[in-house]
CSV table of N, CA, C and O in Angstrom, one decimal:
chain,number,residue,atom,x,y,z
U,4,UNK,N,0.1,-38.1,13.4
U,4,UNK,CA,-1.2,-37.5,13.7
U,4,UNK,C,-1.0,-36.3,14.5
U,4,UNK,O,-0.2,-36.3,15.4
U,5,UNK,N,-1.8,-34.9,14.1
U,5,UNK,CA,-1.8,-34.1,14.9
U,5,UNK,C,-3.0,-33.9,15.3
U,5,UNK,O,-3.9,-34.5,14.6
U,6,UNK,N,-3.5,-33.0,16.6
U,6,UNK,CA,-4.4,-32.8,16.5
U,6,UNK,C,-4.0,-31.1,17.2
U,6,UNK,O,-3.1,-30.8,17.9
U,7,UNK,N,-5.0,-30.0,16.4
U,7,UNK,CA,-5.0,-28.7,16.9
U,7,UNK,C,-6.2,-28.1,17.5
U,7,UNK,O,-7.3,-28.4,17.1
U,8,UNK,N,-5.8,-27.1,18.6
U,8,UNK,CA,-6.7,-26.4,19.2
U,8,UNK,C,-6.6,-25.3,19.5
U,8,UNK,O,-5.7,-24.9,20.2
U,9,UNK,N,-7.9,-24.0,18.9
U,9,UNK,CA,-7.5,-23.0,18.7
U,9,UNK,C,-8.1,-22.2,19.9
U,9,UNK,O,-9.0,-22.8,20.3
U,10,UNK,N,-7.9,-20.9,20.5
U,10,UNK,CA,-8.1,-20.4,21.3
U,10,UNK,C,-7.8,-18.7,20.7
U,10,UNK,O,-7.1,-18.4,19.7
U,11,UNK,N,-8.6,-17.8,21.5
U,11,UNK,CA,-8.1,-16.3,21.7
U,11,UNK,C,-9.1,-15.8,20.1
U,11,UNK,O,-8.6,-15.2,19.2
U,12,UNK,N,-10.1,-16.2,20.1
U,12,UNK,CA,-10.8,-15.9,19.6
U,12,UNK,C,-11.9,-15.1,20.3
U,12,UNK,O,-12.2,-15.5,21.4
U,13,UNK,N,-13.0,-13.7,19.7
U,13,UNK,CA,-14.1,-13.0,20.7
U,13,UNK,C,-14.2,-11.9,19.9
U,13,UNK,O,-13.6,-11.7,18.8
U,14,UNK,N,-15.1,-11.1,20.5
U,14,UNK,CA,-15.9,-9.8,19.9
U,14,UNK,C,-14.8,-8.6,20.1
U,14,UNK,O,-14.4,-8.4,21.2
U,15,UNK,N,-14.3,-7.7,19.1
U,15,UNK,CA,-13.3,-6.6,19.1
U,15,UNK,C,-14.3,-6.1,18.7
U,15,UNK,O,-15.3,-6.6,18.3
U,16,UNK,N,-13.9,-4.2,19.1
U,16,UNK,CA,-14.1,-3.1,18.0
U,16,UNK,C,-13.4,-3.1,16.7
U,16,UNK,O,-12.3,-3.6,16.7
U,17,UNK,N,-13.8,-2.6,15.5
U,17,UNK,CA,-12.9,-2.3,14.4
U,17,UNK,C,-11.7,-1.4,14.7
U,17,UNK,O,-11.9,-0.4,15.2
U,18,UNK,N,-10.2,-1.8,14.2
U,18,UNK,CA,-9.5,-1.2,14.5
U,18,UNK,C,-8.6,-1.7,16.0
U,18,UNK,O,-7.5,-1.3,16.4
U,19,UNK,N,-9.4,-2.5,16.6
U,19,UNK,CA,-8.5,-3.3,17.5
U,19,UNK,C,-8.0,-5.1,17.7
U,19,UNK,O,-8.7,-6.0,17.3
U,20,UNK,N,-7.1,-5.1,18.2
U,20,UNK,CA,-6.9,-6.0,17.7
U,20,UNK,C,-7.1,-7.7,18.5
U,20,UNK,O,-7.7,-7.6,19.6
U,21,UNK,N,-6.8,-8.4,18.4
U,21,UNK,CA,-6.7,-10.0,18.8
U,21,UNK,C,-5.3,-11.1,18.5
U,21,UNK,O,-4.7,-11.0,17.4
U,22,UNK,N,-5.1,-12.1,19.5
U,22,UNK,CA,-4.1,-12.8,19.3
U,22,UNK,C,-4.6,-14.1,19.3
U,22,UNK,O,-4.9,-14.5,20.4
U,23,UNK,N,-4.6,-14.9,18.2
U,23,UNK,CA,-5.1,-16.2,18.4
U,23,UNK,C,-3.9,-17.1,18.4
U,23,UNK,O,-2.9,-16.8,17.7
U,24,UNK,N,-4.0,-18.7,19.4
U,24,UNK,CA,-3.3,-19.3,19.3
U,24,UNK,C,-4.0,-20.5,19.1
U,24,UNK,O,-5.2,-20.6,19.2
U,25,UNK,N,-2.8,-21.5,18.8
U,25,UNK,CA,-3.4,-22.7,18.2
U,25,UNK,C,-2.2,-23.9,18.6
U,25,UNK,O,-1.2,-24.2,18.0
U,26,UNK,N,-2.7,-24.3,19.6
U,26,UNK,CA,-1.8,-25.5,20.6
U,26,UNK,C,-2.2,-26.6,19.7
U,26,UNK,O,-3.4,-26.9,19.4
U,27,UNK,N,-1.0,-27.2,19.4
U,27,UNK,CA,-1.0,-28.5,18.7
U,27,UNK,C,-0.2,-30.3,19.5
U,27,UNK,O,0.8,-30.4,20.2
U,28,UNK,N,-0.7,-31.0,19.2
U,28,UNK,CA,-0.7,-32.2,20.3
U,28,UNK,C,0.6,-33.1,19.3
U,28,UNK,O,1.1,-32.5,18.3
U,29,UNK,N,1.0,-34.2,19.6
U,29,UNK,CA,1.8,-34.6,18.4
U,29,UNK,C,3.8,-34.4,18.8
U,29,UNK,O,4.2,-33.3,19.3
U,30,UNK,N,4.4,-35.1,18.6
U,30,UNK,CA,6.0,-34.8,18.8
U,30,UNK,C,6.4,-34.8,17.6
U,30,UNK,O,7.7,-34.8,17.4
U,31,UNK,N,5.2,-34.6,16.0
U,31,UNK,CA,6.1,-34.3,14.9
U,31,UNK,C,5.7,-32.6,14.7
U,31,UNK,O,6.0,-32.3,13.6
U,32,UNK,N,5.2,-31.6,15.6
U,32,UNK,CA,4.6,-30.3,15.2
U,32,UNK,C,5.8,-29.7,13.9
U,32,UNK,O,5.6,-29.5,12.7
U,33,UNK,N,7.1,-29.7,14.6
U,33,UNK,CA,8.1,-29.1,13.9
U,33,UNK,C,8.1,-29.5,12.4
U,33,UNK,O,8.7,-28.8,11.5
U,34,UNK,N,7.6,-30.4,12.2
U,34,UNK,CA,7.9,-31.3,10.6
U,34,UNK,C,6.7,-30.5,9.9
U,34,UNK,O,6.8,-30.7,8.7
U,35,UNK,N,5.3,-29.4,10.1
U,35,UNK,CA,4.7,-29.5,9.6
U,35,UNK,C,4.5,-27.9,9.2
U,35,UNK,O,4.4,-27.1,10.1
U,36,UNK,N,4.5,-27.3,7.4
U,36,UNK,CA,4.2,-26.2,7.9
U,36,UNK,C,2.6,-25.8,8.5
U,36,UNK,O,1.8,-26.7,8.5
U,37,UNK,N,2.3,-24.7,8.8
U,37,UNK,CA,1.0,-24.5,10.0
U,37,UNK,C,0.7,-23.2,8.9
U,37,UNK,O,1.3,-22.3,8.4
U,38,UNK,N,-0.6,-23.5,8.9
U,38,UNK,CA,-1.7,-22.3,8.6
U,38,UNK,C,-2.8,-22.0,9.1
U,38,UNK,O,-3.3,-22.8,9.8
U,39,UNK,N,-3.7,-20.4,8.7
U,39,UNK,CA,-4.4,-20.3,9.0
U,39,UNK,C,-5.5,-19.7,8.1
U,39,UNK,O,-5.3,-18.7,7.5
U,40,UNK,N,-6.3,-20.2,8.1
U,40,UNK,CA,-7.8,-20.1,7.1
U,40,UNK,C,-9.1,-19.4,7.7
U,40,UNK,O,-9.3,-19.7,8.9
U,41,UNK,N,-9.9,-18.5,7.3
U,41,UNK,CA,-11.3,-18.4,7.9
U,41,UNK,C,-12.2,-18.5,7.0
U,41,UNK,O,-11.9,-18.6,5.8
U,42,UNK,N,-13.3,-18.4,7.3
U,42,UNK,CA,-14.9,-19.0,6.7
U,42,UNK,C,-16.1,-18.3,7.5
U,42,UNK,O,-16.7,-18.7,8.4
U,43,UNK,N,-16.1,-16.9,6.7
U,43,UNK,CA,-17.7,-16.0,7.0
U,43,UNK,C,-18.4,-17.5,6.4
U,43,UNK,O,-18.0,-18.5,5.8
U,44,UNK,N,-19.9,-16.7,7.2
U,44,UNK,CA,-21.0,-16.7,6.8
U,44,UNK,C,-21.0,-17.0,5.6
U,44,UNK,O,-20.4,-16.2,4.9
U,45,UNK,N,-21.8,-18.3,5.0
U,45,UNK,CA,-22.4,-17.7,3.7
U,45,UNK,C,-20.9,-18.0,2.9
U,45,UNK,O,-21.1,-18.0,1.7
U,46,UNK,N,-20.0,-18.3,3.1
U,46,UNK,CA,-18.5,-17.6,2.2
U,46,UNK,C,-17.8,-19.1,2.4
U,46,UNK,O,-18.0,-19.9,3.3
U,47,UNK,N,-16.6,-19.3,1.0
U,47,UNK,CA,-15.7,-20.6,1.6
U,47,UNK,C,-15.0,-20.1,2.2
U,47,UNK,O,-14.7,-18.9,2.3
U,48,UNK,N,-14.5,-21.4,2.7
U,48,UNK,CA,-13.4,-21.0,3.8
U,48,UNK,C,-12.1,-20.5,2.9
U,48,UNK,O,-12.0,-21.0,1.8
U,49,UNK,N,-11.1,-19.5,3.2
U,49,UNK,CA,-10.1,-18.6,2.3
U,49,UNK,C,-9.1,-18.8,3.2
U,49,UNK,O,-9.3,-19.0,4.4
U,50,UNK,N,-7.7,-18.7,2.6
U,50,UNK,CA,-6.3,-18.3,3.5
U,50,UNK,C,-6.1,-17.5,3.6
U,50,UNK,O,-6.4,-16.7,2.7
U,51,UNK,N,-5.3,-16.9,4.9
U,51,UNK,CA,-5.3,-16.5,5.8
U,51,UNK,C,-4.1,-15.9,5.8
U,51,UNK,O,-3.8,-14.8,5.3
U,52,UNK,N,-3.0,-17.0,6.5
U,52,UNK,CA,-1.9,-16.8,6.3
U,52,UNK,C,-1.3,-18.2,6.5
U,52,UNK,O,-2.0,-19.1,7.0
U,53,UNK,N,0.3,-18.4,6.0
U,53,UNK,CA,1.3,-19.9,6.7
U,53,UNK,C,2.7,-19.4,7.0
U,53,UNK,O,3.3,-18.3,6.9
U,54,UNK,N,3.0,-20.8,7.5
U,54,UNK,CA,4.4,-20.2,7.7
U,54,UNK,C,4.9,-21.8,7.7
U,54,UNK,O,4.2,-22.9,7.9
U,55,UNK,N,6.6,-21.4,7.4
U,55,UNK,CA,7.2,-22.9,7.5
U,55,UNK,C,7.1,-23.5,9.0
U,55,UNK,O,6.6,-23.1,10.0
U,56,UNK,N,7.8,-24.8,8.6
U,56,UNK,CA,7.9,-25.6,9.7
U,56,UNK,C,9.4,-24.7,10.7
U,56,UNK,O,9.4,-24.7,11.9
U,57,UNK,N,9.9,-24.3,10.2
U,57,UNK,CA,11.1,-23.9,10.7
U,57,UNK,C,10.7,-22.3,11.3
U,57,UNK,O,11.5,-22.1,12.2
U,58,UNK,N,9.8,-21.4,11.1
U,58,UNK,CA,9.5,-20.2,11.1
U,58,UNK,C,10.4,-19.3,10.5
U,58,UNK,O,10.4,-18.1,10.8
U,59,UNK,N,11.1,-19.6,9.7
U,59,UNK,CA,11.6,-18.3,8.6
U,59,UNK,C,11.3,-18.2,7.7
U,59,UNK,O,12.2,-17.8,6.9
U,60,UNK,N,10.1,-18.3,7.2
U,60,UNK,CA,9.2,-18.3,5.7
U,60,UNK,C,7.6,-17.6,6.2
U,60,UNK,O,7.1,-18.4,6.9
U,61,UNK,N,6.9,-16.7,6.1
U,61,UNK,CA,5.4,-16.8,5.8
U,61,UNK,C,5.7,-16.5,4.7
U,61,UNK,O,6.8,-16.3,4.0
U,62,UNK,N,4.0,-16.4,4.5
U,62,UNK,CA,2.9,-16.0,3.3
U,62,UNK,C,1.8,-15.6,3.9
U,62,UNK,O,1.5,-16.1,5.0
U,63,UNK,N,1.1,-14.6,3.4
U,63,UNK,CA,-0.2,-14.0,3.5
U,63,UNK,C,-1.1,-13.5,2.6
U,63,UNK,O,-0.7,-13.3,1.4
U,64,UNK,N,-2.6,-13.3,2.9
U,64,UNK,CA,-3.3,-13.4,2.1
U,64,UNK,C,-3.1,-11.7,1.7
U,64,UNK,O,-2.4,-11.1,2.5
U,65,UNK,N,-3.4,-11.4,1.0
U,65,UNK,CA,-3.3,-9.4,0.4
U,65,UNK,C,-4.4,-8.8,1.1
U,65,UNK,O,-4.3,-7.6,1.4
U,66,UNK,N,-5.9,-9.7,1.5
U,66,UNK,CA,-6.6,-8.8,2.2
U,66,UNK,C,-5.6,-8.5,3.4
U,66,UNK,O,-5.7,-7.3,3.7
U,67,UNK,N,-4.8,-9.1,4.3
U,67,UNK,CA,-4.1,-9.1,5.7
U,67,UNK,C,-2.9,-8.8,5.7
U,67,UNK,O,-2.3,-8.7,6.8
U,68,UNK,N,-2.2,-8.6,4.6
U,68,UNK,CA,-1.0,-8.1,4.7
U,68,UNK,C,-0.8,-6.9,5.2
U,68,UNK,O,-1.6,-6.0,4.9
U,69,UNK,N,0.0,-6.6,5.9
U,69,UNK,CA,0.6,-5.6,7.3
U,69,UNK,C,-0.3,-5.3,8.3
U,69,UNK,O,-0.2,-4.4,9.1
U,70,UNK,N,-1.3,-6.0,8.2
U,70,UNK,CA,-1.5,-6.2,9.9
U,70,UNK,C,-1.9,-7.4,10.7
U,70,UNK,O,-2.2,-7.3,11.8
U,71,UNK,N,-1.7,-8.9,9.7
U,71,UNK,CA,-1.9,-9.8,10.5
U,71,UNK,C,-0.6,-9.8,10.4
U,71,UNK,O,0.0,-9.1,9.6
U,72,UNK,N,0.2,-10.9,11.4
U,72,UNK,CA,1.5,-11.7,11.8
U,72,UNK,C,1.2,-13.2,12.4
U,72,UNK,O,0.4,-13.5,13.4
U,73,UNK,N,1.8,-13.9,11.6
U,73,UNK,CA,1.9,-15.5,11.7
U,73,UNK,C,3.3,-15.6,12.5
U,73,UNK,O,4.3,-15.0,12.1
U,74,UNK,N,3.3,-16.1,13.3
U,74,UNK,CA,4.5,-16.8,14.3
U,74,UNK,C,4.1,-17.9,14.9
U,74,UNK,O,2.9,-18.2,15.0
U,75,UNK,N,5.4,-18.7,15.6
U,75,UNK,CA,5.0,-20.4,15.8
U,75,UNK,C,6.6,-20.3,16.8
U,75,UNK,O,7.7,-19.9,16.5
U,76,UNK,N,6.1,-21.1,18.0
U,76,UNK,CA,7.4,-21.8,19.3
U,76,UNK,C,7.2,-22.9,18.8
U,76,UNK,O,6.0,-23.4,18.8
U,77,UNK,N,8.3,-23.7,18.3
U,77,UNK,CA,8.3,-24.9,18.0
U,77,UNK,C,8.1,-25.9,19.8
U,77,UNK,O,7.3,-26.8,19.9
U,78,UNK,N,8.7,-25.6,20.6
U,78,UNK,CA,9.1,-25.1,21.8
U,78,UNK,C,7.8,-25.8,22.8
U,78,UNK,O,7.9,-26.6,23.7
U,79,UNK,N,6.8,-25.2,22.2
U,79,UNK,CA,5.6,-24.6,22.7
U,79,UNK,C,4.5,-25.4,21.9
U,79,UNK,O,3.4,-25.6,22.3
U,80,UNK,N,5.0,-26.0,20.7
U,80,UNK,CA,4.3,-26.4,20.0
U,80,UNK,C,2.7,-25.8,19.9
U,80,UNK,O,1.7,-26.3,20.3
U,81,UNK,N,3.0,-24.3,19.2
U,81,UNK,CA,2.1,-23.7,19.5
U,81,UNK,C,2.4,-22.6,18.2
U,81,UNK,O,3.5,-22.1,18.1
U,82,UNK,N,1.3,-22.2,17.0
U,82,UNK,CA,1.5,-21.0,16.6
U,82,UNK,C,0.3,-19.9,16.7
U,82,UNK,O,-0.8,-20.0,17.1
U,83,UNK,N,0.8,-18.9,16.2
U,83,UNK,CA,0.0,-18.0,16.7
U,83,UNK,C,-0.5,-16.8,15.2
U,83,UNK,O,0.1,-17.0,14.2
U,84,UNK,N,-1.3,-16.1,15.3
U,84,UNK,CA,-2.0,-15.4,14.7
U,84,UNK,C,-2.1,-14.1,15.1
U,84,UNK,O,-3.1,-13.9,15.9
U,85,UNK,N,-1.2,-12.9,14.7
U,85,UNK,CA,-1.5,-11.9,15.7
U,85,UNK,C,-2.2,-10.8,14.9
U,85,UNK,O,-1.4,-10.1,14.3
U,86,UNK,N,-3.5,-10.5,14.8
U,86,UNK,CA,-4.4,-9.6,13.7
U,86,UNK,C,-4.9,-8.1,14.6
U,86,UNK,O,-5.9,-7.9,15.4
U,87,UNK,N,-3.5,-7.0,14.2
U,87,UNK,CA,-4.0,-5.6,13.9
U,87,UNK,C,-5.3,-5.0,13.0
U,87,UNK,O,-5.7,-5.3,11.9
U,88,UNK,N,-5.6,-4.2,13.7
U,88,UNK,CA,-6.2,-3.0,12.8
U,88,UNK,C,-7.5,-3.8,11.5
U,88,UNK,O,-7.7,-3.8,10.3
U,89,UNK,N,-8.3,-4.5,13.1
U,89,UNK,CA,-9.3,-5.6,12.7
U,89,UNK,C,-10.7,-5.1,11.8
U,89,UNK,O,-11.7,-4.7,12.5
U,90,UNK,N,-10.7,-5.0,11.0
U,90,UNK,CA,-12.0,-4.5,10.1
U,90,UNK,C,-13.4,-5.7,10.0
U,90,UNK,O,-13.6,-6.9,9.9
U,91,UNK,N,-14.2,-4.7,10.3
U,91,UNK,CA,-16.0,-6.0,10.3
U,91,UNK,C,-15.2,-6.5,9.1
U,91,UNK,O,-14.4,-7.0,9.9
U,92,UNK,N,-14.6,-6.9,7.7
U,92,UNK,CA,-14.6,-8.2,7.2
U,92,UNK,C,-13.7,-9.2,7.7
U,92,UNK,O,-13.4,-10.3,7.2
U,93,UNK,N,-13.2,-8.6,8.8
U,93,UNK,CA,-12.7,-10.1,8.9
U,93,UNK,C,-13.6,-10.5,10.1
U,93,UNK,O,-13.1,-10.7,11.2
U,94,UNK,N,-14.4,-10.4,9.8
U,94,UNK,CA,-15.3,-11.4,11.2
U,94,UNK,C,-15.5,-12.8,10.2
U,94,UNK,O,-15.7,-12.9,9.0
U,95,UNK,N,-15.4,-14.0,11.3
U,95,UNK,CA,-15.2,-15.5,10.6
U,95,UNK,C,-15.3,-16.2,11.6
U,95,UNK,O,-15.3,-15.7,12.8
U,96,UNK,N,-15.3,-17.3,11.3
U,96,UNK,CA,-14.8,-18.8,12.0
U,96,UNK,C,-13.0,-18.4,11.6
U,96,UNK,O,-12.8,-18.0,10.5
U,97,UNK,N,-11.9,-18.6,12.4
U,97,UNK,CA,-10.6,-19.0,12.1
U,97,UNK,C,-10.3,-20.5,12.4
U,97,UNK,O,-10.7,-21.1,13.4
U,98,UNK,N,-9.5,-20.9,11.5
U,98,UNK,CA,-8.9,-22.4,11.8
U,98,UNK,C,-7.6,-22.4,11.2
U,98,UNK,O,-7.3,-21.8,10.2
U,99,UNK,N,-6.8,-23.1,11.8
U,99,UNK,CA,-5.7,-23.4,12.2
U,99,UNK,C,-5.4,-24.7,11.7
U,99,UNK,O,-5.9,-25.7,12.3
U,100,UNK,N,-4.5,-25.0,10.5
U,100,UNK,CA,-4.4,-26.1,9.8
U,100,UNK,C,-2.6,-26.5,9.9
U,100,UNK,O,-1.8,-25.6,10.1
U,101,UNK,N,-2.5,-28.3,9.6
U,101,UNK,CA,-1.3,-28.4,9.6
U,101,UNK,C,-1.2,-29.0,8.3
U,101,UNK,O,-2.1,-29.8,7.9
U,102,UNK,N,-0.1,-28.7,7.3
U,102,UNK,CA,0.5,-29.2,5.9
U,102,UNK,C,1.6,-30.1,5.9
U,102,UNK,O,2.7,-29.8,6.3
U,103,UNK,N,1.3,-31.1,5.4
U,103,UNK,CA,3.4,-31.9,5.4
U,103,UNK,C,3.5,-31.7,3.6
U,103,UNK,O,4.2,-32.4,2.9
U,104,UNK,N,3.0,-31.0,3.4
U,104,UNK,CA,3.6,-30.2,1.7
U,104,UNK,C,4.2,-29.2,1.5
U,104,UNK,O,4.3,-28.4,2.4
U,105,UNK,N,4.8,-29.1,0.2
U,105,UNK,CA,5.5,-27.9,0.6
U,105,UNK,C,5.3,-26.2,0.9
U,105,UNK,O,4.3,-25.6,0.5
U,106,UNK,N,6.2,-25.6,1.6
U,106,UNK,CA,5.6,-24.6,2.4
U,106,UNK,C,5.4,-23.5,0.9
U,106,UNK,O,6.1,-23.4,-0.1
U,107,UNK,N,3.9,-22.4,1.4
U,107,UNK,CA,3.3,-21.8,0.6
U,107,UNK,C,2.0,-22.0,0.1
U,107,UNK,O,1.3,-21.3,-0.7
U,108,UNK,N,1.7,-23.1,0.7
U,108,UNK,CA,0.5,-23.6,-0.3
U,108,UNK,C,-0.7,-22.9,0.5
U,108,UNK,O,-0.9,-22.8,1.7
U,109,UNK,N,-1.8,-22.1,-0.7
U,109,UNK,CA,-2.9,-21.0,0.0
U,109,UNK,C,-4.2,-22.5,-0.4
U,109,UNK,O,-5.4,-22.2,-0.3
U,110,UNK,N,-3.9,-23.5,-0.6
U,110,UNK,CA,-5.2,-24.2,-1.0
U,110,UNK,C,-5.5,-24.9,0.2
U,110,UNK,O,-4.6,-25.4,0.8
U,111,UNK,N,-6.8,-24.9,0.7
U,111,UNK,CA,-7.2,-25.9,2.0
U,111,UNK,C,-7.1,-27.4,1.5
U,111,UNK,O,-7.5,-28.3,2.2
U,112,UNK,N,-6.8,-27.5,0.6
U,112,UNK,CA,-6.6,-29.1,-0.1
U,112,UNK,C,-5.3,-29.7,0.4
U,112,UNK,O,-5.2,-30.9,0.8
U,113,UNK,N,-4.4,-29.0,0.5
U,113,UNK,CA,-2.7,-29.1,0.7
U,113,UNK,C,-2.7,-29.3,2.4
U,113,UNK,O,-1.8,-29.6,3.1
U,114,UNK,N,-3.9,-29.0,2.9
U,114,UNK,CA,-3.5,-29.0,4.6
U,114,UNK,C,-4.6,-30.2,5.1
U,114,UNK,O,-5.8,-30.2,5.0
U,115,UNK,N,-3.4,-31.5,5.7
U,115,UNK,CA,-3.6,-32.8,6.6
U,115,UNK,C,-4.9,-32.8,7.6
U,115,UNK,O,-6.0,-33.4,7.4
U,116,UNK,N,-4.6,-31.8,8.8
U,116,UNK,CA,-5.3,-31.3,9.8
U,116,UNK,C,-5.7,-30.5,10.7
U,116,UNK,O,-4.9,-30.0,11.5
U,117,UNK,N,-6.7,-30.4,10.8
U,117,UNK,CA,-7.3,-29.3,11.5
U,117,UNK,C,-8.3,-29.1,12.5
U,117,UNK,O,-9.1,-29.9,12.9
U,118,UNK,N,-8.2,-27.9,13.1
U,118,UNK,CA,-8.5,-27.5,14.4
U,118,UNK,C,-9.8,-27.3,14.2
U,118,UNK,O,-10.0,-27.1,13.0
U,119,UNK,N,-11.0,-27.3,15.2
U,119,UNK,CA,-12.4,-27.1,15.4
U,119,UNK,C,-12.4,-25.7,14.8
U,119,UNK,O,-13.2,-25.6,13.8
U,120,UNK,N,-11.8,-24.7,15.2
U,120,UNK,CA,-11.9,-23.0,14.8
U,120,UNK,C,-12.1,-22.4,15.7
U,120,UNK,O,-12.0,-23.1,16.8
U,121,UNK,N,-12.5,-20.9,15.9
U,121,UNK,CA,-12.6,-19.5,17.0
U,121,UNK,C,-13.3,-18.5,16.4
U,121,UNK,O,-13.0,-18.3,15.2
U,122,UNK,N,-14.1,-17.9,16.9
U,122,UNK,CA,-15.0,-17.4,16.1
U,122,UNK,C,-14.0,-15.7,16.1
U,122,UNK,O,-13.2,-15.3,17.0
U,123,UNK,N,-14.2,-15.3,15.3
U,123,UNK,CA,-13.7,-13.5,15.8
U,123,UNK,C,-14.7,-12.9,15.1
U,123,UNK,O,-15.0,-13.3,13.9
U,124,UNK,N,-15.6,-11.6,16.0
U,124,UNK,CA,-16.3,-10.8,15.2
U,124,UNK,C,-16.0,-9.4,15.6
U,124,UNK,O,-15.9,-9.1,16.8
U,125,UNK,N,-15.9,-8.5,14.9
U,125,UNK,CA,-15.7,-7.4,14.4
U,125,UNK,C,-16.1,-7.0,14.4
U,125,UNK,O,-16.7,-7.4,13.3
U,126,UNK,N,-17.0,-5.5,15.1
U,126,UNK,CA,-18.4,-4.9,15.3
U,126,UNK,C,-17.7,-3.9,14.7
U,126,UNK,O,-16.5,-3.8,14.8
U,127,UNK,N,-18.6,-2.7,13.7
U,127,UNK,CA,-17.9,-1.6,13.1
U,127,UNK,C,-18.7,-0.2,14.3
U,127,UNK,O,-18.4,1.0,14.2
């Protein structure tokens, strides 16, 4: 059982940025890989980005490539979300999901469980 909780979520200008984390409870964190999903308004929820259990693997979605970064302290049992160069679409709910499948998977089907979410909005 895990359970996650996400934080560092709030209102930016476009073009600046935020760091979300997402504290996880549990002494198996390390066994699982960790993602992250959002869900506008109106919209399903979509991926984000993942990363392995080990942290030498992501994946990202193409809207977020080169300027979000997925990293994770096993340590800390904690990963994080670090989103540059924030544009009004990505205003959402973010959530923070844990997978014991294998690492890569962009479907919210493949991820165990998950955190309440953090709202981020993006004023242009």
């Amino acid at each position: 059982q895990v359970q996650l909780v996400e934080s560092g979520g709030g209102l930016v200008q476009a073009g600046g940025s935020l760091r979300l984390s997402c504290a996880a409870s549990g002494r198996t964190f390390n066994f699982y890989n960790m993602g992250w999903f959002r869900q506008a308004p109106g919209k399903e929820r979509e991926f984000v980005a993942t990363i392995s259990w080990s942290g030498t693997s992501t994946r990202y979605a193409d809207s977020v490539k080169g300027r979000f970064t997925i990293s994770r302290d096993n340590a800390k049992n904690t990963v994080y979300l670090q989103m540059n160069s924030l544009k009004p679409e990505d205003t959402a709910v973010y959530y923070c999901a844990a997978s014991n499948c294998g690492f890569g998977s962009t479907s919210s089907l493949n991820y165990n469980y998950w955190g309440q979410g953090t709202q981020v909005t993006v004023s242009s």
